[in-house]
C-alpha positions as a printed Julia matrix, in Angstrom:
249×3 Matrix{Float64}:
 27.25   -0.34    3.68
 25.55   -2.93    6.19
 27.51   -6.06    6.39
 25.12   -7.49    9.0
 23.94  -10.23    6.47
 26.78  -10.64    4.31
 29.13  -13.55    4.89
 32.97  -12.14    6.21
 35.78  -12.7     3.32
 37.44  -15.89    3.39
 40.87  -16.17    5.26
 43.13  -14.68    4.0
 42.26  -11.27    4.04
 43.74   -8.76    1.49
 44.56   -4.93    2.25
 45.54   -2.71   -0.38
 47.62    0.54    0.51
 47.21    3.52   -1.77
 50.48    4.83   -1.14
 52.18    2.97   -4.12
 49.36    4.12   -6.54
 49.57    6.67   -8.95
 48.57   10.01   -6.74
 47.2    11.67   -9.89
 45.01    8.77  -10.45
 43.75    7.57   -6.61
 40.35    7.18   -7.83
 41.49    3.91  -10.19
 43.33    2.71   -7.07
 40.01    2.66   -5.06
 38.39    1.11   -8.11
 41.12   -1.61   -8.1
 40.43   -2.45   -4.59
 36.55   -2.69   -4.91
 36.71   -4.84   -8.09
 39.05   -7.35   -6.44
 37.15   -7.09   -3.22
 39.74   -6.07   -1.12
 39.07   -6.36    2.64
 40.64   -2.92    3.48
 41.93   -0.25    2.23
 45.01    1.46    3.89
 45.73    5.09    3.62
 49.5     6.07    4.86
 49.34    9.85    6.67
 52.88   11.24    7.38
 53.05   14.37    8.74
 57.02   15.49    7.77
 57.98   15.17   11.37
 57.87   11.73   12.75
 59.32   10.75    9.42
 60.98   13.04    6.9
 58.28   12.54    4.37
 54.67   14.0     3.85
 52.14   11.52    2.51
 48.17   11.58    2.13
 46.17   13.92    4.25
 43.1    12.7     6.64
 40.31   14.56    4.4
 41.09   11.76    1.66
 39.32    9.59    3.97
 36.47   11.52    3.39
 36.39   11.49   -0.07
 36.96    7.62   -0.37
 33.97    7.25    2.04
 31.66    8.89   -0.52
 32.79    6.35   -3.29
 33.92    2.76   -1.25
 32.58    0.84    1.54
 35.5    -1.14    2.09
 36.98   -0.63    5.55
 39.43    2.04    6.08
 43.06    1.48    7.6
 44.93    4.51    8.25
 48.65    3.96    9.08
 49.62    6.93   11.07
 53.05    8.04   10.73
 52.83   11.16   12.71
 54.33   12.68   15.78
 50.97   13.17   17.45
 48.56   10.69   16.42
 46.09   11.75   19.08
 45.28   14.68   16.78
 43.77   12.6    14.49
 41.52   10.03   16.06
 38.15   12.16   16.41
 38.88   13.76   12.67
 39.49    9.79   11.13
 36.2     8.84   12.95
 34.19   11.65   11.83
 35.57   11.02    8.2
 34.66    7.21    7.89
 38.06    5.45    9.01
 37.66    2.1    10.55
 41.01    1.28   12.25
 44.09    3.31   12.92
 47.82    2.02   13.42
 49.81    3.77   15.78
 53.31    3.93   16.18
 54.88    3.19   19.86
 57.72    5.24   18.73
 55.49    8.21   18.33
 54.23    8.33   21.88
 55.64    7.45   25.37
 52.05    6.55   26.44
 50.98    3.95   23.83
 48.08    2.27   26.25
 46.6     5.95   26.75
 46.58    6.34   22.93
 45.26    3.07   22.27
 42.2     3.55   24.45
 41.7     6.79   23.17
 41.77    5.73   19.77
 38.88    3.37   21.11
 36.93    5.86   22.77
 36.05    6.98   19.11
 34.95    3.89   17.74
 38.33    2.98   15.81
 39.97   -0.71   15.9
 43.23   -0.05   17.16
 46.8    -1.45   15.91
 50.12   -0.73   16.2
 53.01   -0.52   14.06
 56.65   -1.25   14.54
 59.47    0.34   12.57
 62.37   -2.02   11.52
 64.59   -1.4    14.28
 62.09   -1.54   17.08
 61.75   -4.83   18.29
 58.54   -6.65   19.08
 59.17   -6.86   22.86
 58.58   -3.09   22.78
 54.7    -3.91   22.47
 54.39   -6.91   24.67
 52.36   -5.12   27.37
 50.2    -3.91   25.24
 49.16   -6.66   23.08
 46.16   -7.7    24.78
 44.68   -4.45   23.68
 45.22   -4.25   20.09
 43.73   -5.82   17.31
 46.56   -5.95   14.73
 50.27   -5.59   14.99
 52.23   -4.16   11.57
 55.57   -5.23   11.22
 57.58   -2.85    8.61
 59.85   -4.55    6.3
 60.86   -1.32    4.58
 61.51    2.27    5.63
 58.75    4.27    6.48
 56.95    6.4     3.8
 59.26    4.61    1.0
 56.95    2.2    -0.88
 58.3    -0.28   -3.29
 61.92   -0.78   -1.1
 63.04   -4.49   -0.74
 62.13   -6.38    2.19
 64.54   -6.14    4.97
 65.43   -9.92    6.17
 65.83   -9.61    9.67
 61.88   -9.13    9.69
 61.47  -12.93    9.32
 62.47  -13.18   12.8
 60.67  -10.39   14.39
 57.29  -12.29   12.68
 58.46  -15.59   14.4
 58.89  -13.93   17.62
 55.74  -11.98   17.55
 53.65  -15.42   16.47
 55.02  -16.91   19.56
 54.06  -13.76   22.08
 50.56  -14.01   20.63
 50.29  -17.6    20.7
 51.2   -17.71   24.65
 48.96  -14.92   25.44
 45.35  -15.85   26.18
 43.91  -12.7    26.11
 45.77  -11.41   22.99
 43.7   -11.44   19.53
 46.28   -9.25   17.08
 46.75  -10.76   13.74
 49.92   -9.89   12.03
 50.19   -7.83    9.12
 53.56   -7.05    7.42
 54.19   -3.88    5.24
 56.56   -3.63    2.71
 58.51   -5.75    0.16
 56.05   -8.47    0.09
 56.17  -10.61   -3.34
 55.38  -14.17   -5.05
 59.0   -15.16   -4.0
 58.86  -14.52   -0.24
 54.95  -14.71    0.43
 55.28  -18.42    1.27
 58.36  -17.75    3.89
 56.2   -14.84    5.53
 52.98  -16.62    5.62
 54.69  -19.75    7.05
 56.41  -17.36    9.74
 52.73  -16.01   10.64
 51.33  -13.18    8.73
 47.51  -13.1     8.37
 47.13  -10.12    6.42
 48.03   -9.57    2.91
 49.0    -6.09    2.33
 50.14   -4.97   -1.13
 50.99   -1.61   -2.74
 53.7    -1.65   -5.42
 53.31   -5.01   -6.24
 50.1    -4.42   -7.6
 49.65   -0.96   -8.29
 53.0    -0.4   -10.35
 52.0    -3.21  -12.41
 50.37   -2.92  -15.83
 47.18   -4.99  -15.03
 46.49   -4.13  -11.36
 43.63   -5.95  -11.05
 45.18   -9.36  -12.36
 48.01   -9.02  -10.13
 46.14   -8.59   -6.8
 44.21  -11.46   -7.69
 47.33  -13.61   -8.63
 48.78  -12.81   -5.39
 45.9   -13.43   -3.35
 45.52  -16.83   -4.79
 48.76  -17.82   -3.93
 48.33  -16.75   -0.19
 45.03  -18.28   -0.13
 46.65  -21.65   -1.17
 49.62  -21.35    1.37
 47.29  -20.29    3.98
 44.11  -22.53    3.84
 43.25  -22.04    7.72
 41.81  -19.4     9.34
 43.45  -18.38   12.72
 41.33  -18.35   16.06
 41.94  -14.43   16.05
 41.01  -13.24   12.56
 37.33  -13.7    12.61
 36.77  -11.71   15.6
 38.99   -8.92   13.75
 36.86   -8.85   10.42
 33.65   -8.66   12.89
 35.34   -5.61   14.38
 36.14   -3.93   11.41
 32.76   -4.63    9.18
 30.55   -3.74   12.19
 31.33    0.07   11.54
 30.28    0.04    7.97
């Protein structure tokens, strides 16, 4: 799909992670994302080494791309992220999230992913401080802060994530060359979305809060509406991010 002549989505943007969907009905999960006009679909890939669980595989990207034009974001919970970049780009992924905990040469991995035409973000485990990525902030498009344990969709929001969001927001705002937007992964619901938004979240990521509901479409629309009311202003760096992920389609 060509986005050249289409208006970009209004801020805020909504990403749906299909990890929390019924894996026997992943086609329906993609239809939900399409029906509500989601701005991205996140696919979590775990190898059973970086974290104990094994989730979805990279070939799923190819299959989703055949039925949907929504930008695809791949969260790499793997020990060797570099083994996936080329395949994901070839299959139609638009962006990847790399864990600094998975590689001692994060900057090199970021450049390598970019060499395949991918937008690049970093994802931080609950116990990893935001200072760990300060040196690479000018080179990434997104920072995802895990607010739950990796690979376990539907678990409670870790309260200390709030402090990390505020620190990261301050780091990005004080860096003239930083363009990263903040995404928070896990435990977001109507009762805490206001506090998280005020702290600095720009990308609304949902999984279980949408896919575990009896009416997933309605649940997603209500949560997005609430987020729009809380965040009427578009941050300076979000437009550039949206332009980048849409330029691949």
